[in-house]
Structure formats: C-alpha cells, structure tokens
Amino acid sequence: MRLGQIFNLFVVALLLSVVPTAFSQVTPAARENSLPLVVGAGASSYNVDWNHSRMEGGTLWVDWNFSRAPSFLHGIGIEAEARDISLGSSSSREKNFRLDTVGGGVIYTWHHFRNFRPYGKFLMSLGGIDWNNPNPKFKHETRTVTAPGLGLEFRAFRNVWVRADYEYQFWPDIAQWMPNSTHVLDPQGFTVGAMYNFSHHRHY
C-alpha cells in the first residue's frame, strides 16, 4: 500500500472518530467527562531540500492530552500527524515530486498562560517520497522519518485555537538517490492552521 493511500485512510479514520464525539457531549455531565482531544488542520509550506525547492500542502493532527493524570504529567500529550506536500513544484524535473508523512510522537505544551501556549514535540513517521526518474521502476521510496518541532497555539474563540508550527525532518540514506551527495534529506517548514479542543477540563 502506497503512503498516499495510508494518508487517505488516516483522514477517513480521523473523521469517523471525531464526528460522533462532536455530536455527543452536550450536557453538563458530558462536559465534565469530555475527552482531552484536540483535532486540527492547516496549510503547510516546506523547503523540501530537493533542488532547493519550496512547496506547499496540507497537514492534519490529533492530540491526546493527559489532563486527568498526576500534576507532573500535565502538559504532556501524544500527537498523531499526517502531512502531504505536493503543490507548487518549481520545474519540470519536480512536477511529480511529493513528500508524505504519517506518524506520531510526544508533545509537551506549556499551560502557564490562559490564551496562548508554546509547545515542543518529537515525532517519528513513515515517510514516502515520489520524484521524476528516467528509471520507471524507481520513482518512489519510503523511510522512517524523525522530526523535532515547536510552535505556538493561540485561543481564537472558546474551544477554537490557531496553531503556528515549525518542523525539521530527517530522512536517512538519501545519498543513494542523489549522485555525488552524502547528506541526508532534511525538509523543514511551517504549518498554520486551526484546531478544535473537545476538552472542557480546567487545566486545558
């Protein structure tokens, strides 16, 4: 199964899991027992580190925060993320170029302020890359991608937050794809989007 198909399945699973939650917790008791779940989507702009090109795409993310855990764990959560970068290639050599990642990891959010929250994260993903190649049998590869990142979240309205995110990715063993090169592929870029927080817990 290609990574694009995995990405589509992730989106479908995300929607199926979120829609019932959105239409459930409407009573005060339900609010008290609401899930510490955050769902977001945004637009991404990345330097893909391939012929010095900057491209665009979209990102989805889901955060699960341990708001009911002991106090020393407050701020720690798990993030699942899916990103597709495939728009805006700058030359005919790159017209079929595409980067996809699907994965997750740990996120730490600082909850000291009421309406904005800085955070840091570290994710591990399955990454897929497509590119032009005279050899029709070698136009797609997958790698395990590691990615530290940081960002800032700002409350726009009640449970709606805006996120600005920076991520730096490491794709190993790139030298075999690029003749006379010994460096790893290290795309980096920004994502700006909005998210909805389903939790009503006072610590979040």
XYZ file of C-alpha atoms in Angstrom:
204
model
C 0.000 0.000 0.000
C 1.457 3.377 -1.027
C 1.749 6.171 1.515
C -0.849 8.272 -0.292
C -3.409 5.545 0.363
C -2.356 5.382 4.027
C -2.800 9.162 4.226
C -6.344 8.905 2.825
C -7.227 6.108 5.252
C -5.901 8.217 8.126
C -8.165 11.116 7.114
C -11.228 8.859 6.890
C -10.479 7.261 10.271
C -9.992 10.692 11.797
C -13.358 11.932 10.553
C -15.147 8.783 11.706
C -13.671 9.125 15.191
C -14.307 12.851 15.584
C -17.850 13.274 14.230
C -19.555 11.133 16.930
C -17.585 12.969 19.603
C -18.631 16.356 18.247
C -22.337 15.494 18.438
C -22.263 13.757 21.821
C -21.129 15.747 24.893
C -23.888 18.362 25.169
C -24.993 18.064 28.801
C -23.105 19.463 31.821
C -22.221 15.908 32.894
C -20.896 15.143 29.444
C -18.800 18.307 29.556
C -17.253 17.160 32.852
C -16.326 13.824 31.279
C -15.284 15.170 27.879
C -12.272 13.754 26.134
C -8.919 15.603 26.279
C -8.869 15.542 22.478
C -7.721 18.211 20.007
C -8.242 17.943 16.235
C -6.723 20.358 13.737
C -5.905 21.015 10.099
C -3.681 23.538 8.377
C -1.760 24.667 5.311
C 1.960 23.864 5.123
C 4.868 25.482 3.293
C 8.109 23.471 3.198
C 11.605 23.734 1.825
C 11.692 20.135 0.595
C 15.520 20.095 0.248
C 15.238 18.779 -3.304
C 16.742 21.145 -5.890
C 16.238 23.924 -3.322
C 12.505 23.950 -3.906
C 9.734 25.274 -1.660
C 6.388 23.522 -1.927
C 3.010 23.585 -0.238
C 0.497 21.075 1.061
C -1.806 20.224 3.944
C -1.480 18.782 7.454
C -3.878 17.074 9.844
C -3.130 16.435 13.503
C -4.777 14.920 16.572
C -3.560 15.494 20.143
C -4.471 13.467 23.206
C -3.546 15.293 26.418
C -3.151 13.690 29.848
C -5.198 16.360 31.636
C -6.500 13.931 34.284
C -3.070 12.475 35.029
C -0.929 13.412 38.060
C 0.201 17.035 38.081
C 3.763 16.246 37.000
C 2.372 14.886 33.707
C 0.274 17.961 32.894
C 1.352 19.367 29.552
C 2.495 16.014 28.142
C 0.480 14.524 25.323
C 0.550 12.291 22.276
C 0.255 13.700 18.779
C -0.685 11.895 15.558
C 0.099 13.775 12.372
C -0.363 13.316 8.621
C 1.118 15.679 6.020
C 1.075 15.807 2.222
C 3.446 18.180 0.375
C 2.760 18.055 -3.365
C 1.842 21.547 -4.607
C 3.943 24.263 -6.196
C 6.872 22.383 -7.778
C 9.150 24.909 -9.474
C 10.430 22.987 -12.508
C 9.623 20.156 -14.895
C 12.148 17.972 -13.016
C 9.976 18.250 -9.932
C 6.459 18.229 -11.397
C 5.718 14.810 -9.868
C 7.630 15.427 -6.636
C 5.753 14.589 -3.449
C 6.502 14.133 0.270
C 4.043 12.336 2.560
C 4.427 11.543 6.260
C 2.129 9.686 8.653
C 3.151 9.095 12.257
C 3.144 10.368 15.801
C 5.064 11.055 18.957
C 5.242 13.113 22.127
C 4.219 16.750 22.539
C 4.720 18.995 25.559
C 2.537 22.095 25.881
C 3.204 24.839 28.415
C -0.141 25.795 30.001
C 1.085 28.740 32.058
C -0.911 31.320 30.085
C -4.654 31.351 29.509
C -4.938 32.252 25.823
C -1.646 31.156 24.261
C 0.552 28.097 24.680
C 4.050 27.370 23.367
C 4.904 23.721 22.756
C 7.648 21.374 21.618
C 7.302 17.936 20.036
C 9.233 14.967 18.705
C 7.620 12.713 16.092
C 8.540 9.535 14.214
C 6.747 8.885 10.932
C 6.594 6.674 7.894
C 7.667 8.924 5.038
C 7.074 8.449 1.326
C 8.787 10.343 -1.482
C 7.915 10.424 -5.206
C 10.109 12.082 -7.850
C 10.893 12.128 -11.549
C 13.359 9.456 -12.623
C 14.280 8.055 -16.055
C 14.013 4.615 -14.465
C 10.237 3.969 -14.264
C 10.776 1.302 -11.588
C 12.447 3.693 -9.167
C 10.213 6.709 -8.584
C 9.037 6.036 -5.038
C 10.776 5.296 -1.743
C 9.826 5.129 1.929
C 11.865 5.914 5.015
C 11.452 6.239 8.779
C 11.437 9.988 9.380
C 12.274 11.698 12.680
C 11.106 15.264 13.262
C 11.560 17.657 16.188
C 9.358 20.719 16.155
C 7.995 23.635 18.115
C 5.187 26.104 17.835
C 2.618 28.369 19.395
C -1.129 27.968 19.902
C -3.473 30.945 20.405
C -7.096 30.840 21.516
C -9.265 32.449 18.822
C -12.735 31.728 20.232
C -13.793 29.488 23.108
C -12.590 25.999 22.082
C -11.142 27.102 18.738
C -7.386 27.641 18.661
C -4.949 28.795 15.963
C -1.608 26.999 15.639
C 1.686 28.092 14.053
C 4.039 25.101 13.809
C 7.662 24.618 12.710
C 9.056 21.153 11.978
C 12.503 19.898 10.897
C 12.568 16.427 9.319
C 15.426 13.924 8.926
C 15.165 11.435 6.033
C 18.111 8.965 6.261
C 20.128 7.299 3.478
C 19.398 9.915 0.838
C 22.840 9.627 -0.800
C 21.800 6.605 -2.874
C 19.055 8.688 -4.530
C 21.268 11.738 -5.265
C 24.563 11.059 -7.099
C 27.658 12.715 -5.595
C 25.727 13.623 -2.444
C 26.387 12.437 1.101
C 23.841 14.456 3.064
C 20.505 13.359 4.423
C 17.296 14.836 3.113
C 16.124 17.343 5.713
C 12.935 19.165 4.711
C 11.767 21.888 7.036
C 8.824 24.213 7.084
C 5.830 25.851 8.693
C 2.189 24.915 9.147
C -0.531 27.407 10.063
C -3.997 26.142 10.873
C -6.916 25.914 13.267
C -7.953 23.244 15.745
C -10.870 22.407 17.993
C -10.374 21.360 21.600
C -13.072 18.907 22.724
C -11.924 19.038 26.338
C -13.524 21.325 28.926
C -11.089 20.420 31.684
C -9.916 23.461 33.612
C -6.235 22.563 33.154
C -6.641 22.650 29.406
